[in-house]
XYZ file of C-alpha atoms in Angstrom:
749
model
C 20.360 -99.833 190.542
C 18.012 -98.845 191.517
C 13.897 -100.317 193.252
C 12.358 -99.432 189.864
C 14.326 -101.223 187.461
C 14.965 -103.874 189.717
C 10.894 -105.204 190.345
C 10.448 -109.079 189.124
C 9.068 -109.238 185.386
C 6.650 -112.077 186.949
C 4.591 -112.033 190.339
C 5.201 -114.557 192.412
C 1.228 -114.166 194.061
C 0.201 -113.805 190.715
C 2.722 -117.294 189.090
C 0.983 -118.368 191.654
C -2.756 -117.993 191.351
C -2.552 -118.648 187.729
C -1.750 -122.294 188.322
C -3.789 -122.760 191.318
C -7.210 -121.377 189.215
C -6.075 -123.654 186.214
C -6.309 -126.528 188.979
C -9.216 -125.747 190.794
C -11.448 -124.941 187.679
C -10.407 -128.540 186.547
C -11.769 -130.092 189.526
C -14.555 -127.841 189.169
C -15.581 -129.152 185.989
C -14.725 -132.938 187.111
C -16.809 -132.488 189.502
C -19.902 -130.950 187.532
C -19.582 -133.899 186.046
C -19.972 -136.279 188.537
C -22.768 -134.413 190.611
C -24.427 -134.026 187.028
C -24.202 -138.268 187.143
C -24.568 -138.831 190.520
C -27.793 -136.273 190.652
C -29.698 -137.738 187.717
C -29.363 -141.596 189.677
C -29.670 -140.548 192.533
C -33.150 -138.388 190.886
C -34.399 -141.098 188.077
C -33.948 -143.777 191.684
C -36.397 -141.333 193.815
C -38.262 -141.375 190.668
C -39.221 -144.878 190.486
C -39.786 -145.088 193.757
C -41.723 -142.229 193.950
C -44.138 -143.473 191.478
C -44.637 -147.148 193.299
C -45.429 -145.223 196.452
C -47.273 -142.702 194.586
C -49.370 -145.305 192.640
C -49.301 -147.968 195.032
C -51.484 -145.363 197.616
C -52.815 -144.379 194.794
C -54.924 -147.801 194.403
C -54.993 -148.276 197.807
C -57.133 -145.657 198.879
C -59.245 -145.790 195.013
C -60.508 -149.163 195.783
C -61.804 -148.997 199.123
C -65.388 -148.464 197.310
C -65.142 -151.440 195.186
C -63.342 -153.332 197.437
C -66.888 -152.325 199.874
C -69.783 -153.659 197.065
C -68.223 -156.699 197.057
C -67.931 -157.083 200.477
C -71.595 -155.556 201.099
C -73.409 -158.066 197.942
C -71.145 -161.209 200.023
C -73.788 -159.883 203.095
C -76.418 -159.530 200.741
C -76.042 -162.766 198.870
C -75.986 -164.110 202.336
C -79.344 -162.741 203.723
C -81.979 -163.569 200.618
C -81.026 -166.831 200.554
C -81.625 -167.115 203.642
C -84.884 -164.693 203.270
C -85.948 -166.807 200.313
C -85.780 -170.039 202.252
C -88.200 -168.403 205.155
C -90.647 -167.684 202.503
C -90.611 -170.852 201.192
C -93.050 -172.168 203.642
C -94.423 -169.018 203.972
C -97.907 -167.088 201.872
C -97.015 -164.361 200.376
C -100.861 -163.464 199.231
C -101.844 -161.321 201.908
C -98.502 -159.309 202.100
C -97.787 -159.240 198.252
C -100.863 -157.288 197.445
C -100.709 -154.799 200.519
C -97.376 -153.877 198.554
C -98.019 -153.963 195.343
C -100.944 -153.002 192.773
C -100.537 -153.538 188.907
C -101.605 -150.874 186.900
C -103.126 -150.359 183.507
C -100.223 -150.449 181.543
C -99.549 -154.289 182.775
C -96.548 -153.503 184.638
C -97.349 -153.852 188.662
C -95.653 -151.628 191.016
C -95.645 -150.790 194.427
C -98.565 -148.846 195.475
C -98.561 -145.228 195.340
C -100.626 -144.356 198.424
C -98.825 -144.299 201.740
C -95.242 -145.108 199.168
C -91.939 -143.406 199.968
C -89.754 -144.156 197.893
C -87.201 -142.190 199.905
C -87.447 -144.317 202.683
C -89.033 -146.942 200.571
C -88.341 -150.031 198.536
C -88.961 -149.136 194.848
C -90.931 -152.655 193.170
C -91.046 -152.440 189.136
C -92.801 -156.253 187.725
C -92.989 -155.551 183.390
C -95.214 -156.520 181.633
C -95.698 -159.896 180.888
C -94.457 -161.214 184.325
C -97.048 -163.151 185.994
C -95.545 -163.439 189.854
C -96.977 -166.919 190.894
C -96.537 -168.141 194.472
C -93.028 -169.266 195.154
C -92.482 -165.839 192.472
C -94.113 -163.228 195.200
C -92.152 -165.072 197.811
C -88.656 -164.659 196.024
C -90.235 -160.625 195.412
C -90.683 -160.150 199.059
C -87.302 -162.573 199.902
C -85.849 -159.574 197.894
C -88.402 -156.392 199.745
C -87.243 -157.336 202.921
C -83.444 -157.289 202.286
C -83.064 -153.895 200.995
C -85.945 -152.946 203.659
C -83.276 -153.937 205.787
C -79.714 -152.849 203.907
C -80.168 -150.424 201.933
C -81.175 -147.651 204.141
C -77.032 -148.149 205.228
C -75.605 -148.716 202.403
C -77.421 -145.810 200.451
C -74.911 -143.657 202.496
C -72.262 -144.436 200.221
C -73.363 -146.383 196.963
C -75.547 -144.487 194.454
C -78.559 -147.515 194.323
C -78.898 -150.622 195.629
C -80.969 -153.687 193.736
C -81.949 -156.703 193.298
C -82.936 -158.372 189.189
C -84.959 -162.027 189.277
C -84.271 -163.508 186.385
C -87.618 -163.435 185.755
C -87.368 -160.194 185.006
C -88.442 -157.890 188.255
C -86.501 -155.339 189.854
C -86.617 -153.681 193.536
C -84.206 -151.182 194.305
C -83.508 -149.173 197.225
C -82.984 -145.564 195.007
C -83.562 -141.986 197.386
C -81.904 -140.125 194.739
C -84.283 -140.928 192.239
C -87.698 -142.003 194.483
C -90.184 -141.752 191.199
C -88.118 -144.656 188.920
C -90.682 -147.635 190.524
C -93.862 -145.069 189.586
C -91.867 -143.796 186.313
C -90.614 -146.003 184.346
C -91.843 -147.369 181.043
C -93.119 -150.894 180.792
C -91.054 -150.711 177.635
C -87.546 -149.836 179.258
C -84.454 -150.557 177.020
C -82.130 -150.148 179.762
C -83.944 -153.883 181.223
C -81.160 -154.640 178.804
C -78.389 -152.867 178.826
C -75.401 -154.859 180.716
C -75.209 -154.534 184.111
C -79.047 -155.785 183.658
C -77.004 -159.079 181.533
C -73.921 -159.662 182.598
C -74.616 -161.797 185.196
C -76.487 -164.594 183.308
C -75.643 -167.726 183.321
C -74.031 -167.623 180.285
C -72.196 -164.106 181.025
C -70.908 -165.110 184.273
C -70.117 -168.853 184.108
C -67.662 -169.015 186.338
C -70.875 -167.164 189.179
C -68.894 -164.704 191.097
C -68.859 -160.984 191.801
C -68.571 -158.616 188.532
C -68.420 -155.531 187.313
C -69.768 -153.665 184.463
C -67.831 -150.789 181.867
C -68.915 -147.734 182.841
C -71.726 -145.526 181.212
C -74.108 -142.920 181.875
C -77.656 -143.387 183.450
C -79.633 -140.874 181.467
C -81.680 -140.070 184.332
C -79.156 -138.945 186.351
C -76.780 -137.804 184.173
C -73.866 -139.411 186.349
C -71.791 -141.390 185.159
C -71.264 -145.287 187.003
C -70.434 -148.717 187.383
C -71.970 -151.622 188.584
C -71.341 -154.592 190.186
C -73.762 -157.254 190.437
C -73.602 -161.078 191.662
C -75.540 -163.775 190.892
C -77.816 -166.040 193.478
C -78.207 -169.341 192.363
C -79.691 -171.702 194.265
C -80.708 -175.747 194.109
C -78.259 -175.452 190.178
C -80.736 -172.561 189.500
C -79.726 -168.924 189.061
C -82.763 -166.027 191.025
C -81.410 -163.354 191.646
C -79.063 -160.901 191.371
C -77.889 -158.330 193.644
C -76.739 -154.512 192.418
C -75.317 -151.960 193.829
C -74.411 -148.226 191.173
C -70.822 -147.657 191.639
C -70.418 -143.178 190.919
C -67.402 -142.684 188.492
C -67.510 -138.823 188.709
C -65.280 -138.846 192.073
C -62.472 -140.654 191.118
C -62.853 -139.708 187.595
C -61.625 -136.156 188.563
C -59.578 -137.149 191.271
C -57.494 -139.505 188.855
C -57.061 -136.297 186.569
C -56.417 -133.823 188.890
C -54.555 -135.197 191.631
C -51.387 -137.298 189.929
C -47.545 -136.031 190.539
C -45.615 -132.855 188.960
C -45.023 -133.165 185.698
C -47.125 -136.438 185.056
C -49.774 -137.771 184.429
C -53.042 -140.418 185.512
C -55.640 -142.646 184.062
C -57.298 -145.159 185.207
C -57.844 -148.600 182.029
C -59.573 -151.839 182.143
C -58.040 -154.097 180.743
C -60.822 -154.596 177.604
C -58.879 -151.322 176.949
C -61.826 -149.274 178.181
C -61.168 -146.408 178.741
C -62.199 -144.730 182.375
C -60.361 -141.204 183.322
C -57.918 -139.674 181.017
C -57.136 -135.878 180.705
C -57.186 -135.651 177.023
C -60.482 -137.509 177.721
C -63.704 -134.952 176.507
C -66.904 -136.800 177.991
C -69.203 -133.916 177.311
C -71.620 -135.473 175.343
C -71.072 -139.468 175.387
C -73.030 -141.384 177.141
C -70.646 -144.677 177.459
C -67.117 -145.320 177.755
C -64.295 -144.589 175.235
C -62.762 -147.932 174.025
C -58.334 -147.534 173.021
C -58.916 -150.795 170.717
C -62.275 -149.232 168.817
C -65.858 -149.109 170.044
C -68.536 -150.757 168.663
C -71.642 -149.127 169.473
C -75.155 -149.717 169.588
C -78.439 -147.331 168.739
C -78.204 -144.134 171.167
C -75.287 -144.991 172.986
C -71.765 -142.119 171.915
C -68.276 -142.254 172.994
C -65.879 -139.569 172.907
C -63.024 -138.910 170.194
C -59.427 -138.871 170.390
C -56.978 -137.418 167.756
C -55.389 -140.078 165.918
C -51.645 -138.948 167.482
C -53.197 -139.263 171.160
C -55.024 -142.382 170.265
C -51.784 -144.084 169.162
C -50.375 -143.117 172.036
C -52.866 -144.317 173.575
C -52.526 -147.914 172.893
C -48.570 -148.091 173.039
C -50.293 -147.674 177.128
C -52.072 -149.850 176.714
C -50.666 -152.336 175.110
C -47.539 -152.459 177.421
C -50.255 -152.438 180.334
C -51.583 -155.508 179.572
C -48.589 -157.431 177.910
C -46.281 -156.678 181.373
C -45.760 -159.437 183.657
C -47.687 -160.068 187.262
C -44.910 -158.317 188.867
C -43.832 -155.391 187.323
C -44.785 -152.157 188.268
C -42.843 -149.456 186.425
C -42.766 -150.018 182.417
C -40.555 -147.839 180.465
C -42.034 -147.149 177.013
C -38.716 -145.490 175.122
C -40.577 -144.771 171.404
C -42.556 -142.029 174.002
C -39.666 -141.175 176.525
C -41.398 -141.634 179.373
C -42.189 -144.215 182.821
C -45.470 -145.901 183.446
C -46.224 -146.683 187.116
C -48.932 -149.477 186.995
C -51.120 -151.373 189.969
C -54.873 -153.136 190.145
C -57.439 -151.788 191.504
C -59.033 -154.575 193.833
C -61.915 -155.228 192.893
C -63.205 -154.553 189.269
C -59.246 -154.794 188.519
C -58.790 -151.853 186.272
C -55.149 -150.585 186.080
C -53.941 -147.406 187.425
C -51.442 -145.975 185.616
C -48.620 -142.808 186.129
C -47.430 -142.002 182.728
C -44.250 -140.085 183.473
C -42.170 -138.303 181.035
C -38.070 -139.014 181.199
C -37.261 -135.499 179.485
C -37.784 -134.101 184.020
C -35.098 -135.882 185.129
C -32.819 -134.707 182.647
C -33.837 -131.436 182.717
C -33.471 -131.026 186.658
C -29.993 -132.883 186.317
C -28.960 -130.462 183.946
C -30.255 -126.856 185.731
C -28.542 -128.707 188.491
C -25.350 -129.074 187.510
C -25.603 -125.730 185.731
C -25.578 -123.723 189.359
C -22.888 -126.335 190.186
C -20.832 -124.749 187.670
C -21.648 -121.449 187.893
C -21.625 -121.120 191.689
C -18.404 -123.087 191.949
C -16.726 -120.958 189.517
C -17.710 -118.040 190.564
C -16.751 -119.271 194.044
C -13.660 -120.036 192.631
C -12.643 -115.799 190.834
C -13.777 -114.670 194.586
C -11.850 -116.174 196.242
C -8.552 -115.973 193.953
C -9.216 -112.782 194.015
C -9.108 -113.022 198.618
C -5.661 -114.847 198.284
C -4.413 -112.564 195.495
C -5.133 -109.509 198.344
C -3.636 -111.482 200.894
C -0.504 -112.932 199.062
C 0.868 -109.467 197.937
C -0.062 -107.568 201.010
C 2.080 -110.612 203.482
C 3.767 -111.997 200.611
C 5.014 -109.370 198.118
C 5.369 -106.417 199.220
C 7.637 -107.682 202.736
C 9.938 -109.346 199.792
C 9.787 -106.178 197.859
C 10.517 -104.333 201.355
C 13.632 -106.800 201.244
C 14.826 -106.959 197.720
C 15.152 -102.615 198.019
C 17.114 -102.728 200.957
C 19.457 -105.211 200.199
C 20.056 -102.184 196.911
C 20.461 -99.812 199.813
C 22.425 -102.109 201.976
C 24.593 -102.560 198.531
C 25.353 -98.564 197.500
C 26.058 -97.527 201.347
C 22.766 -96.914 203.111
C 22.224 -99.368 205.679
C 19.583 -96.956 207.703
C 16.810 -99.360 206.049
C 13.273 -100.080 207.940
C 12.493 -103.331 208.134
C 8.917 -104.378 209.196
C 10.591 -106.963 212.433
C 7.381 -107.403 214.545
C 5.059 -110.260 212.300
C 6.373 -113.842 214.577
C 6.519 -115.751 211.230
C 9.146 -116.205 209.003
C 9.163 -113.406 207.199
C 10.155 -111.468 210.407
C 12.468 -113.516 210.829
C 13.817 -112.537 208.329
C 13.500 -109.273 209.127
C 15.276 -109.178 211.592
C 18.364 -111.017 210.178
C 18.865 -108.127 207.472
C 18.973 -105.069 210.299
C 22.116 -106.925 211.685
C 23.089 -108.115 209.891
C 22.616 -103.972 208.584
C 24.074 -102.932 211.575
C 27.477 -105.331 211.618
C 28.189 -104.617 207.954
C 27.774 -100.485 209.218
C 30.135 -100.962 211.869
C 32.808 -103.060 209.669
C 32.133 -100.020 207.331
C 32.963 -97.430 210.097
C 36.268 -99.278 211.988
C 38.126 -98.928 208.343
C 37.105 -95.373 207.821
C 38.686 -94.706 211.402
C 41.621 -96.757 210.769
C 42.405 -94.315 207.545
C 41.406 -91.761 208.975
C 45.105 -92.498 211.403
C 46.450 -93.794 208.700
C 47.224 -89.976 207.146
C 49.808 -89.512 209.596
C 51.792 -92.300 208.322
C 54.702 -90.981 205.635
C 54.017 -90.492 202.738
C 55.620 -93.011 200.794
C 52.670 -95.543 202.468
C 49.976 -93.244 201.929
C 49.455 -95.096 198.875
C 49.916 -97.579 199.921
C 47.647 -97.726 202.548
C 44.475 -96.443 200.234
C 44.835 -99.398 197.885
C 44.865 -101.174 200.691
C 41.570 -99.677 202.493
C 40.174 -99.326 199.187
C 40.750 -103.506 198.781
C 39.347 -103.765 202.439
C 36.148 -101.747 201.840
C 35.792 -103.485 199.036
C 36.398 -107.225 200.784
C 33.534 -106.059 203.577
C 31.420 -104.970 201.214
C 31.863 -108.458 198.928
C 31.339 -110.888 202.372
C 28.447 -108.179 202.968
C 26.236 -108.704 200.247
C 27.069 -113.482 199.657
C 25.972 -112.886 204.143
C 22.317 -110.834 202.489
C 21.879 -113.264 199.373
C 22.511 -116.778 201.612
C 19.812 -115.237 204.251
C 17.560 -113.789 202.161
C 17.886 -117.217 199.659
C 17.657 -119.445 202.490
C 14.800 -116.945 203.989
C 12.589 -117.582 200.744
C 12.984 -121.040 201.050
C 10.965 -121.898 204.321
C 8.877 -118.393 202.702
C 8.181 -121.149 198.851
C 7.109 -123.671 201.747
C 4.926 -122.184 203.412
C 3.353 -120.771 200.133
C 2.442 -124.250 199.838
C 1.198 -125.222 202.753
C -0.627 -122.007 203.162
C -2.154 -123.223 199.013
C -2.801 -126.746 200.268
C -4.817 -125.365 202.658
C -5.913 -122.985 200.233
C -7.418 -125.379 198.179
C -8.897 -127.365 200.882
C -10.741 -124.209 201.519
C -12.367 -123.611 198.147
C -13.658 -127.280 197.937
C -15.292 -126.801 201.088
C -16.896 -123.725 199.824
C -17.330 -124.541 196.657
C -19.553 -128.013 198.801
C -21.299 -124.900 200.780
C -22.447 -123.043 197.482
C -23.990 -126.743 196.217
C -26.148 -126.927 199.511
C -27.103 -122.364 198.301
C -27.058 -123.405 194.769
C -30.795 -126.102 195.875
C -31.983 -123.281 197.945
C -31.842 -120.696 195.546
C -33.349 -123.096 192.689
C -35.710 -123.781 194.705
C -36.688 -119.962 195.700
C -35.891 -118.638 192.138
C -37.043 -122.116 189.876
C -39.860 -120.199 188.004
C -37.423 -117.263 186.949
C -34.586 -119.299 185.835
C -36.882 -121.537 183.405
C -38.171 -117.605 181.770
C -33.935 -116.948 181.327
C -33.642 -120.520 179.839
C -35.938 -119.990 177.777
C -35.652 -116.408 176.610
C -31.286 -115.655 177.041
C -30.469 -117.487 173.397
C -27.006 -118.663 175.638
C -28.723 -120.508 178.331
C -30.723 -122.846 175.796
C -27.081 -123.648 174.408
C -26.113 -124.764 177.443
C -28.542 -127.247 177.921
C -27.719 -129.318 174.909
C -24.005 -129.020 176.052
C -24.893 -130.717 179.524
C -28.008 -132.975 178.306
C -24.227 -134.929 176.216
C -23.164 -135.742 179.830
C -25.829 -137.773 179.845
C -29.067 -138.405 179.221
C -33.188 -140.754 178.666
C -32.535 -141.673 182.516
C -35.440 -141.577 185.599
C -36.359 -137.620 186.246
C -38.689 -136.613 189.704
C -38.943 -134.291 191.945
C -37.027 -133.822 194.265
C -36.957 -129.974 195.764
C -33.135 -128.947 195.060
C -32.598 -127.753 198.307
C -32.463 -131.309 199.700
C -30.353 -132.850 196.715
C -27.718 -129.967 196.988
C -26.601 -130.674 200.565
C -27.068 -134.230 199.547
C -24.392 -134.015 197.006
C -22.204 -132.574 199.508
C -22.960 -135.091 201.954
C -22.465 -138.229 198.880
C -19.609 -136.657 197.782
C -17.979 -137.161 201.506
C -19.301 -140.400 201.855
C -19.881 -142.089 199.387
C -18.632 -145.398 200.540
C -21.420 -144.864 203.224
C -24.832 -144.330 201.215
C -23.509 -148.018 199.189
C -23.150 -149.505 201.770
C -26.612 -148.099 203.137
C -28.601 -148.671 199.270
C -27.042 -151.983 199.612
C -27.745 -153.360 202.953
C -31.352 -153.881 203.662
C -31.196 -156.448 206.583
C -29.310 -153.364 208.950
C -28.015 -154.048 212.630
C -30.398 -152.745 215.068
C -29.892 -149.908 216.447
C -31.296 -150.230 220.489
C -30.492 -146.652 221.610
C -33.876 -145.110 220.379
C -36.574 -145.317 223.067
C -39.760 -146.866 222.283
C -43.562 -146.965 223.683
C -44.016 -150.917 223.558
C -48.150 -150.095 223.731
C -48.124 -147.468 221.213
C -46.236 -149.864 218.623
C -48.653 -152.469 219.384
C -51.282 -150.243 218.175
C -49.162 -149.367 215.090
C -49.148 -152.891 214.140
C -52.682 -153.211 215.322
C -53.866 -150.272 212.621
C -51.740 -151.868 210.097
C -54.173 -154.734 210.287
C -56.976 -152.905 210.325
C -58.663 -152.701 207.158
C -57.401 -157.070 206.793
C -59.005 -157.417 209.466
C -61.944 -156.060 209.608
C -62.669 -157.912 206.474
C -62.277 -161.142 208.283
C -64.569 -160.014 210.843
C -61.708 -159.679 213.628
C -62.634 -159.106 217.258
C -60.207 -156.852 218.659
C -58.263 -157.495 222.715
C -56.009 -155.940 223.763
C -54.739 -155.961 227.342
C -51.973 -153.382 227.343
C -50.225 -152.219 229.819
C -48.710 -148.183 229.017
C -45.196 -148.809 230.389
C -42.162 -146.190 229.562
C -40.679 -145.901 226.959
C -37.652 -148.620 226.506
C -34.599 -148.776 224.397
C -34.669 -150.980 221.108
C -35.252 -150.926 217.997
C -38.371 -150.056 217.212
C -38.750 -150.604 212.899
C -37.750 -154.255 213.695
C -40.361 -154.948 217.042
C -43.629 -153.298 214.736
C -41.807 -155.796 211.551
C -42.487 -158.413 214.046
C -45.600 -157.567 215.886
C -47.237 -156.738 212.431
C -46.126 -160.042 210.707
C -47.452 -162.547 213.369
C -51.098 -160.167 213.238
C -51.620 -160.542 210.195
C -50.914 -164.254 210.426
C -53.392 -165.384 212.944
C -55.902 -163.422 211.353
C -55.243 -166.180 207.809
C -55.168 -169.598 211.112
C -58.563 -167.970 211.349
C -60.073 -168.286 207.683
C -61.115 -171.434 209.586
C -63.810 -170.140 212.316
C -67.222 -169.023 212.268
C -66.757 -165.713 211.907
C -68.912 -164.583 214.725
C -66.143 -167.109 217.279
C -62.419 -165.018 214.930
C -61.039 -163.453 218.288
C -57.816 -161.702 218.216
C -55.894 -160.549 221.692
C -52.873 -159.408 221.970
C -51.358 -158.790 225.817
C -48.298 -157.117 226.819
C -47.008 -157.876 230.157
C -45.392 -156.231 233.529
C -41.497 -156.973 232.847
C -40.041 -159.665 235.118
C -36.811 -160.089 236.260
C -35.698 -157.509 233.369
C -37.807 -158.847 230.793
C -40.817 -157.977 228.676
C -43.446 -160.280 227.062
C -45.590 -159.733 224.810
C -48.744 -162.785 223.337
C -50.916 -162.733 220.149
C -52.889 -165.283 220.305
C -55.917 -166.802 218.301
C -58.478 -169.125 218.135
C -57.970 -170.348 214.300
C -55.925 -173.163 213.241
C -54.278 -174.189 215.736
C -50.575 -176.235 215.061
C -49.742 -179.725 215.369
C -47.360 -180.533 217.473
C -44.949 -182.025 215.563
C -44.489 -178.510 213.266
C -43.665 -176.754 216.081
C -39.508 -178.012 216.246
C -40.406 -176.405 211.848
C -42.050 -173.660 212.736
C -39.139 -171.149 212.582
C -36.305 -172.749 210.699
C -35.548 -170.920 207.706
C -38.546 -170.986 204.851
C -41.410 -172.700 206.138
C -44.414 -171.801 205.597
C -47.636 -173.006 204.618
C -49.252 -170.408 203.146
C -49.208 -168.705 199.090
C -45.670 -167.969 198.663
C -44.806 -163.619 198.245
C -47.403 -164.152 201.436
C -46.323 -162.773 205.505
C -42.324 -162.489 206.108
C -41.603 -165.897 207.480
C -41.114 -166.685 211.349
C -38.030 -167.002 210.422
C -36.980 -163.766 210.046
C -39.279 -162.420 212.801
C -37.419 -164.830 215.106
C -33.756 -164.000 214.086
C -34.955 -160.536 214.445
C -36.290 -161.384 218.164
C -32.916 -162.454 218.728
C -30.445 -159.715 217.344
C -32.815 -157.472 219.737
C -31.782 -159.928 223.098
C -35.174 -161.210 223.387
C -36.630 -164.707 221.843
C -39.810 -166.104 220.141
C -41.847 -168.291 220.910
C -44.675 -170.363 219.819
C -47.051 -172.737 221.753
C -50.241 -174.285 220.758
C -52.709 -177.205 222.292
C -53.372 -178.563 219.095
C -55.087 -178.533 215.539
C -58.355 -176.082 215.998
C -57.392 -175.233 219.782
C -55.661 -171.772 218.193
C -51.882 -170.594 219.004
C -50.392 -167.967 220.402
C -46.712 -166.601 220.290
C -44.593 -164.340 222.964
C -42.026 -162.073 221.675
C -39.722 -161.214 224.367
C -37.130 -158.594 225.245
C -34.953 -157.413 227.661
C -36.561 -154.559 229.810
C -34.945 -151.270 230.019
C -36.898 -148.320 230.010
C -35.835 -144.881 229.337
C -35.854 -142.776 233.080
C -33.144 -146.290 233.839
C -30.824 -145.410 231.208
C -30.837 -141.478 231.298
C -29.826 -142.220 234.770
C -27.003 -144.735 234.336
């Protein structure tokens, strides 16, 4: 039998690779499905978190000007009331006549000679208003207050003005210096909303109120007016006001947004302040989602019917939400809405994100996971096919051919016995067997030659015996060959199976590695891939196919590189990820080098805005120590909460006396102490045993972390939290004591 005819009908390498390829292909498809679902949920949660964080940060940043305006009004209101009382016993006529004069149109205005409106307060008293002595006193009091505070406020506000209830208007308005001299005597703007919203009829609560947005005709700027009434002895005597320019806020709201999202600003009454589709060209009042009731001379922006209906649905969703809802869904538009309030005017800052962005990103990622997984599988199978051919199939074929040569009587076989594996052992055993068969064959031949000298009658018998011996030897040799071949082939097949398992693990590792590479390529070639999908019909068919795996969930743009790297990490450690997401109260990590003085500075900086609003003076007595090993997040949480509590504890303390002292002592006996001391309301002795109990608080619900949480955190850090107070009205001191283990000592040990 020739070697050509002895070739097997089925290749061992090919059949092995086909079985491996089918199994790995199924695994790749299942992995792609799991990856898509996982990425979709991950992207949705990331998008929800980023939306909330974006809206919270933007609202905090954008509301600063409004909070500042209301703080200014509190100061102006107090100053004006004090100044009016100061003028109540003085004669105003001489100074009044030196500053103001009656004009031919019947109005009383600032004297033109020596008047510099860029530095001085302008005054306009409409015709028909007779400034008696009491009114003159109030006008001069308002004039003094604006002269004192107007220049300081002008750095942030367009104008600061005071309107007296009888009609006089006093304004510090450097950007329009001739306002007091040029305003018509019958100016209709004196009847506008921003002059009347603080009257008792329209503002029964007598607090600070905000007008809607409008375009002031003189400057062509969009603005809103904040007004605070001043009542004295039960009578409305004046209103204080700021004009807040909105052009930059409106432009930022439209242009500064998350990718694939947009922002809008809307009041609770439906007035739309900013929106990408809102064209304010030619308009002088804002657009109202619920419909505009325009006065003569007012022009509102216009939107198409589809956009109006869309905005109305968004507004109704925002209006009807509960106070603790910050993330809303708009199923009919397939959108997500993140909402937060701007403190002051109580406007709603809304970010709108289409939900299809999440599913599209997840589908693209899953598509490339599948493509690169299949390509990786093909490359791996080709490599394994070459390895199996070189290392297994060819040596086995050589053994088969050698066995056929021995069976035909040719004992000169050449096999590679230098290999150190099972095939090398098999080749060595085969060569030994061939040599022994050859030796036996030679012995039989020699014995046969010696029998020729025997008698004729034994020749035939000897030849018969000789033939039988040769045939027996050959059969025995073939049986031994077959036994050894089958034994070693079994060993080889075990090795093939083990190698297949190792190769399968290698394919999985390679697949996870390509997931990371997929994220990098996806980020790098985003635009080219989008163009390909739009141009190639096959690309468009892939998206609907994968879209059936799970749609209509939240997306958020996350950098593709980080997300694909997370696929590998989450697949191998899914148990650890679930544990981290469900367990927010992590155990302390005491292996971080932390500067305690820096943590104190960070805690004060976090509370800076609140301390400034409460007019609390800070005193820092910090000893800068080497870094210590502790959990900086828990320490920072404790310090922020103690400083916040101290701030509220001083609400009843006069503003000029409010003092917060934070002290970091030199360590004593391997312990370091941080003290937070205030001069506020103090703590009654009967409460000293309760303040660290779970759930105990004297604050409104939802404010602060609670001293119980701080005490527990201090114990987890190996320290303790103590409180001391001399009693009500005598302040309180909270002392955080922590183990002191400097970083230098830790390094030396």
